[in-house]
Amino acid sequence: NNVDIRGNVGIGTATVSLNSAYDRTIHIHSTLGSLIKLTDATSGTTDTDGTELLNYGNDTYLINRDAGNLIFGVEGTERMRIESTGNVGIGTVNPYGKFHIDFTGANEKWLTMTGGSGNRLYLNQEYIADYKFGFRSGTTGTDILVFDTQNDRVGIGTTNPSARLDV
């Protein structure tokens, strides 16, 4: 174990491995895997309690050993959670499916999938119009396919389908 004069801490190593981009480092080394465990009076203190950050081989684990959620936040606001049920929510604190994205209040209401050669598939709801969602070309910016859920219509190559199927 080692604490150098700059305040860097090494556990299980005589030399603290520093990343030059940072002022301070806590370096934990083990031949079996390194673990940081956090517990409190609610979670308990056994091996099956609390939160763990574990490095084992080439894998990194962030594990909540209790029946609670794993919550990610930025600027003091929750942005994503993984519930103990396995449901994932982005923009919602109560996901109602395996993967739930809530765009309420978001400026950009896009779900974008990008492939090679600049190909993109956009799923967009309120940018086209209320009660409509569709796929938009990443190259031309035009709507390829629109679903009008208010009037039960589908449009191909049009943003305002006038029949059940408008091509």
mmCIF file of N, CA and C in Angstrom, residues 65-132:
data_model
loop_
_atom_site.group_PDB
_atom_site.id
_atom_site.type_symbol
_atom_site.label_atom_id
_atom_site.label_comp_id
_atom_site.label_asym_id
_atom_site.label_seq_id
_atom_site.Cartn_x
_atom_site.Cartn_y
_atom_site.Cartn_z
ATOM 1 N N ARG A 65 -26.223 -4.741 -5.604
ATOM 2 C CA ARG A 65 -26.525 -6.056 -5.024
ATOM 3 C C ARG A 65 -27.894 -6.085 -4.342
ATOM 4 N N ASP A 66 -28.486 -4.920 -4.113
ATOM 5 C CA ASP A 66 -29.784 -4.849 -3.450
ATOM 6 C C ASP A 66 -30.908 -4.795 -4.483
ATOM 7 N N ALA A 67 -32.147 -4.757 -4.022
ATOM 8 C CA ALA A 67 -33.312 -4.757 -4.909
ATOM 9 C C ALA A 67 -33.650 -3.362 -5.414
ATOM 10 N N GLY A 68 -32.716 -2.436 -5.347
ATOM 11 C CA GLY A 68 -32.962 -1.068 -5.796
ATOM 12 C C GLY A 68 -32.594 -0.865 -7.253
ATOM 13 N N ASN A 69 -32.724 0.367 -7.694
ATOM 14 C CA ASN A 69 -32.449 0.750 -9.068
ATOM 15 C C ASN A 69 -31.013 1.241 -9.205
ATOM 16 N N LEU A 70 -30.522 1.248 -10.430
ATOM 17 C CA LEU A 70 -29.234 1.836 -10.769
ATOM 18 C C LEU A 70 -29.561 3.106 -11.539
ATOM 19 N N ILE A 71 -29.189 4.266 -10.989
ATOM 20 C CA ILE A 71 -29.618 5.552 -11.523
ATOM 21 C C ILE A 71 -28.414 6.348 -11.993
ATOM 22 N N PHE A 72 -28.542 6.935 -13.201
ATOM 23 C CA PHE A 72 -27.494 7.764 -13.777
ATOM 24 C C PHE A 72 -28.031 9.183 -13.919
ATOM 25 N N GLY A 73 -27.246 10.172 -13.505
ATOM 26 C CA GLY A 73 -27.692 11.553 -13.580
ATOM 27 C C GLY A 73 -26.604 12.492 -14.048
ATOM 28 N N VAL A 74 -27.038 13.648 -14.527
ATOM 29 C CA VAL A 74 -26.140 14.715 -14.959
ATOM 30 C C VAL A 74 -26.715 16.026 -14.444
ATOM 31 N N GLU A 75 -25.862 16.892 -13.926
ATOM 32 C CA GLU A 75 -26.262 18.201 -13.397
ATOM 33 C C GLU A 75 -27.372 18.088 -12.356
ATOM 34 N N GLY A 76 -27.298 17.048 -11.536
ATOM 35 C CA GLY A 76 -28.260 16.872 -10.461
ATOM 36 C C GLY A 76 -29.614 16.350 -10.900
ATOM 37 N N THR A 77 -29.755 15.944 -12.156
ATOM 38 C CA THR A 77 -31.027 15.458 -12.671
ATOM 39 C C THR A 77 -30.868 14.036 -13.181
ATOM 40 N N GLU A 78 -31.796 13.172 -12.799
ATOM 41 C CA GLU A 78 -31.771 11.800 -13.289
ATOM 42 C C GLU A 78 -32.007 11.794 -14.791
ATOM 43 N N ARG A 79 -31.167 11.055 -15.525
ATOM 44 C CA ARG A 79 -31.296 10.951 -16.985
ATOM 45 C C ARG A 79 -31.631 9.535 -17.441
ATOM 46 N N MET A 80 -31.189 8.521 -16.670
ATOM 47 C CA MET A 80 -31.430 7.135 -17.057
ATOM 48 C C MET A 80 -31.441 6.265 -15.811
ATOM 49 N N ARG A 81 -32.215 5.188 -15.866
ATOM 50 C CA ARG A 81 -32.227 4.227 -14.767
ATOM 51 C C ARG A 81 -32.387 2.819 -15.303
ATOM 52 N N ILE A 82 -31.816 1.892 -14.564
ATOM 53 C CA ILE A 82 -32.055 0.471 -14.786
ATOM 54 C C ILE A 82 -32.733 -0.018 -13.518
ATOM 55 N N GLU A 83 -33.976 -0.446 -13.646
ATOM 56 C CA GLU A 83 -34.721 -0.904 -12.480
ATOM 57 C C GLU A 83 -34.276 -2.301 -12.082
ATOM 58 N N SER A 84 -34.585 -2.672 -10.870
ATOM 59 C CA SER A 84 -34.229 -4.012 -10.388
ATOM 60 C C SER A 84 -34.919 -5.092 -11.215
ATOM 61 N N THR A 85 -36.001 -4.751 -11.916
ATOM 62 C CA THR A 85 -36.707 -5.696 -12.796
ATOM 63 C C THR A 85 -35.973 -5.888 -14.123
ATOM 64 N N GLY A 86 -34.995 -5.008 -14.404
ATOM 65 C CA GLY A 86 -34.280 -5.058 -15.676
ATOM 66 C C GLY A 86 -34.787 -4.056 -16.684
ATOM 67 N N ASN A 87 -35.911 -3.382 -16.394
ATOM 68 C CA ASN A 87 -36.414 -2.358 -17.301
ATOM 69 C C ASN A 87 -35.475 -1.162 -17.314
ATOM 70 N N VAL A 88 -35.275 -0.581 -18.503
ATOM 71 C CA VAL A 88 -34.395 0.572 -18.670
ATOM 72 C C VAL A 88 -35.241 1.767 -19.087
ATOM 73 N N GLY A 89 -35.043 2.887 -18.408
ATOM 74 C CA GLY A 89 -35.759 4.106 -18.750
ATOM 75 C C GLY A 89 -34.804 5.253 -19.000
ATOM 76 N N ILE A 90 -34.995 5.953 -20.101
ATOM 77 C CA ILE A 90 -34.253 7.173 -20.398
ATOM 78 C C ILE A 90 -35.277 8.296 -20.448
ATOM 79 N N GLY A 91 -35.073 9.315 -19.623
ATOM 80 C CA GLY A 91 -36.018 10.427 -19.569
ATOM 81 C C GLY A 91 -37.265 10.130 -18.768
ATOM 82 N N THR A 92 -37.296 9.003 -18.075
ATOM 83 C CA THR A 92 -38.442 8.637 -17.244
ATOM 84 C C THR A 92 -37.944 7.937 -15.982
ATOM 85 N N VAL A 93 -38.644 8.143 -14.880
ATOM 86 C CA VAL A 93 -38.296 7.456 -13.634
ATOM 87 C C VAL A 93 -39.154 6.207 -13.446
ATOM 88 N N ASN A 94 -40.050 5.942 -14.398
ATOM 89 C CA ASN A 94 -40.951 4.802 -14.273
ATOM 90 C C ASN A 94 -41.117 4.104 -15.623
ATOM 91 N N PRO A 95 -40.079 3.408 -16.111
ATOM 92 C CA PRO A 95 -40.214 2.734 -17.407
ATOM 93 C C PRO A 95 -41.260 1.631 -17.343
ATOM 94 N N TYR A 96 -42.109 1.552 -18.372
ATOM 95 C CA TYR A 96 -43.169 0.537 -18.369
ATOM 96 C C TYR A 96 -42.897 -0.591 -19.348
ATOM 97 N N GLY A 97 -41.677 -0.734 -19.777
ATOM 98 C CA GLY A 97 -41.286 -1.833 -20.642
ATOM 99 C C GLY A 97 -39.799 -2.073 -20.504
ATOM 100 N N LYS A 98 -39.290 -3.052 -21.233
ATOM 101 C CA LYS A 98 -37.864 -3.367 -21.160
ATOM 102 C C LYS A 98 -37.003 -2.178 -21.544
ATOM 103 N N PHE A 99 -37.460 -1.346 -22.492
ATOM 104 C CA PHE A 99 -36.704 -0.170 -22.903
ATOM 105 C C PHE A 99 -37.695 0.944 -23.202
ATOM 106 N N HIS A 100 -37.670 2.000 -22.406
ATOM 107 C CA HIS A 100 -38.653 3.080 -22.511
ATOM 108 C C HIS A 100 -37.895 4.398 -22.600
ATOM 109 N N ILE A 101 -38.124 5.140 -23.681
ATOM 110 C CA ILE A 101 -37.553 6.482 -23.830
ATOM 111 C C ILE A 101 -38.702 7.470 -23.794
ATOM 112 N N ASP A 102 -38.613 8.458 -22.916
ATOM 113 C CA ASP A 102 -39.633 9.502 -22.826
ATOM 114 C C ASP A 102 -39.022 10.805 -23.318
ATOM 115 N N PHE A 103 -39.550 11.325 -24.430
ATOM 116 C CA PHE A 103 -39.039 12.549 -25.025
ATOM 117 C C PHE A 103 -39.770 13.797 -24.537
ATOM 118 N N THR A 104 -40.699 13.668 -23.576
ATOM 119 C CA THR A 104 -41.473 14.800 -23.103
ATOM 120 C C THR A 104 -40.547 15.932 -22.674
ATOM 121 N N GLY A 105 -40.767 17.100 -23.239
ATOM 122 C CA GLY A 105 -39.965 18.268 -22.890
ATOM 123 C C GLY A 105 -38.627 18.342 -23.596
ATOM 124 N N ALA A 106 -38.268 17.331 -24.355
ATOM 125 C CA ALA A 106 -36.984 17.346 -25.054
ATOM 126 C C ALA A 106 -37.085 18.187 -26.317
ATOM 127 N N ASN A 107 -36.014 18.903 -26.623
ATOM 128 C CA ASN A 107 -35.988 19.700 -27.852
ATOM 129 C C ASN A 107 -35.854 18.819 -29.086
ATOM 130 N N GLU A 108 -35.087 17.783 -28.986
ATOM 131 C CA GLU A 108 -34.860 16.865 -30.101
ATOM 132 C C GLU A 108 -35.575 15.559 -29.812
ATOM 133 N N LYS A 109 -36.670 15.311 -30.484
ATOM 134 C CA LYS A 109 -37.460 14.101 -30.256
ATOM 135 C C LYS A 109 -37.124 13.056 -31.314
ATOM 136 N N TRP A 110 -35.853 12.711 -31.385
ATOM 137 C CA TRP A 110 -35.362 11.776 -32.390
ATOM 138 C C TRP A 110 -34.788 10.534 -31.730
ATOM 139 N N LEU A 111 -35.007 9.404 -32.331
ATOM 140 C CA LEU A 111 -34.278 8.185 -32.023
ATOM 141 C C LEU A 111 -33.539 7.853 -33.313
ATOM 142 N N THR A 112 -32.225 7.863 -33.272
ATOM 143 C CA THR A 112 -31.429 7.738 -34.483
ATOM 144 C C THR A 112 -30.581 6.482 -34.439
ATOM 145 N N MET A 113 -30.602 5.741 -35.528
ATOM 146 C CA MET A 113 -29.738 4.576 -35.697
ATOM 147 C C MET A 113 -28.845 4.856 -36.895
ATOM 148 N N THR A 114 -27.531 4.757 -36.702
ATOM 149 C CA THR A 114 -26.584 5.081 -37.757
ATOM 150 C C THR A 114 -25.798 3.846 -38.151
ATOM 151 N N GLY A 115 -25.669 3.646 -39.451
ATOM 152 C CA GLY A 115 -24.889 2.527 -39.959
ATOM 153 C C GLY A 115 -23.679 3.029 -40.716
ATOM 154 N N GLY A 116 -23.027 2.144 -41.412
ATOM 155 C CA GLY A 116 -21.863 2.519 -42.192
ATOM 156 C C GLY A 116 -22.230 3.403 -43.372
ATOM 157 N N SER A 117 -21.253 4.037 -43.958
ATOM 158 C CA SER A 117 -21.399 4.879 -45.154
ATOM 159 C C SER A 117 -22.390 6.021 -44.960
ATOM 160 N N GLY A 118 -22.583 6.486 -43.737
ATOM 161 C CA GLY A 118 -23.465 7.624 -43.484
ATOM 162 C C GLY A 118 -24.943 7.312 -43.521
ATOM 163 N N ASN A 119 -25.325 6.036 -43.630
ATOM 164 C CA ASN A 119 -26.742 5.686 -43.649
ATOM 165 C C ASN A 119 -27.333 5.900 -42.260
ATOM 166 N N ARG A 120 -28.520 6.499 -42.219
ATOM 167 C CA ARG A 120 -29.172 6.759 -40.945
ATOM 168 C C ARG A 120 -30.647 6.412 -41.036
ATOM 169 N N LEU A 121 -31.172 5.932 -39.940
ATOM 170 C CA LEU A 121 -32.599 5.692 -39.822
ATOM 171 C C LEU A 121 -33.072 6.483 -38.616
ATOM 172 N N TYR A 122 -33.964 7.428 -38.842
ATOM 173 C CA TYR A 122 -34.488 8.273 -37.778
ATOM 174 C C TYR A 122 -35.912 7.847 -37.466
ATOM 175 N N LEU A 123 -36.222 7.759 -36.204
ATOM 176 C CA LEU A 123 -37.599 7.585 -35.779
ATOM 177 C C LEU A 123 -37.942 8.859 -35.039
ATOM 178 N N ASN A 124 -38.960 9.553 -35.524
ATOM 179 C CA ASN A 124 -39.287 10.876 -35.022
ATOM 180 C C ASN A 124 -40.789 10.954 -34.835
ATOM 181 N N GLN A 125 -41.222 11.585 -33.719
ATOM 182 C CA GLN A 125 -42.652 11.661 -33.488
ATOM 183 C C GLN A 125 -43.184 13.069 -33.679
ATOM 184 N N GLU A 126 -42.918 13.984 -32.804
ATOM 185 C CA GLU A 126 -43.594 15.274 -32.836
ATOM 186 C C GLU A 126 -43.010 16.268 -33.827
ATOM 187 N N TYR A 127 -41.848 16.008 -34.407
ATOM 188 C CA TYR A 127 -41.289 16.947 -35.373
ATOM 189 C C TYR A 127 -42.133 16.983 -36.636
ATOM 190 N N ILE A 128 -42.635 15.824 -37.062
ATOM 191 C CA ILE A 128 -43.490 15.775 -38.243
ATOM 192 C C ILE A 128 -44.832 16.428 -37.901
ATOM 193 N N ALA A 129 -45.500 15.974 -36.889
ATOM 194 C CA ALA A 129 -46.762 16.553 -36.413
ATOM 195 C C ALA A 129 -47.263 15.698 -35.254
ATOM 196 N N ASP A 130 -48.170 16.266 -34.466
ATOM 197 C CA ASP A 130 -48.769 15.471 -33.394
ATOM 198 C C ASP A 130 -49.480 14.261 -33.988
ATOM 199 N N TYR A 131 -49.467 13.178 -33.275
ATOM 200 C CA TYR A 131 -50.103 11.914 -33.648
ATOM 201 C C TYR A 131 -49.471 11.258 -34.870
ATOM 202 N N LYS A 132 -48.312 11.735 -35.277
ATOM 203 C CA LYS A 132 -47.616 11.120 -36.401
ATOM 204 C C LYS A 132 -46.198 10.793 -35.981
#
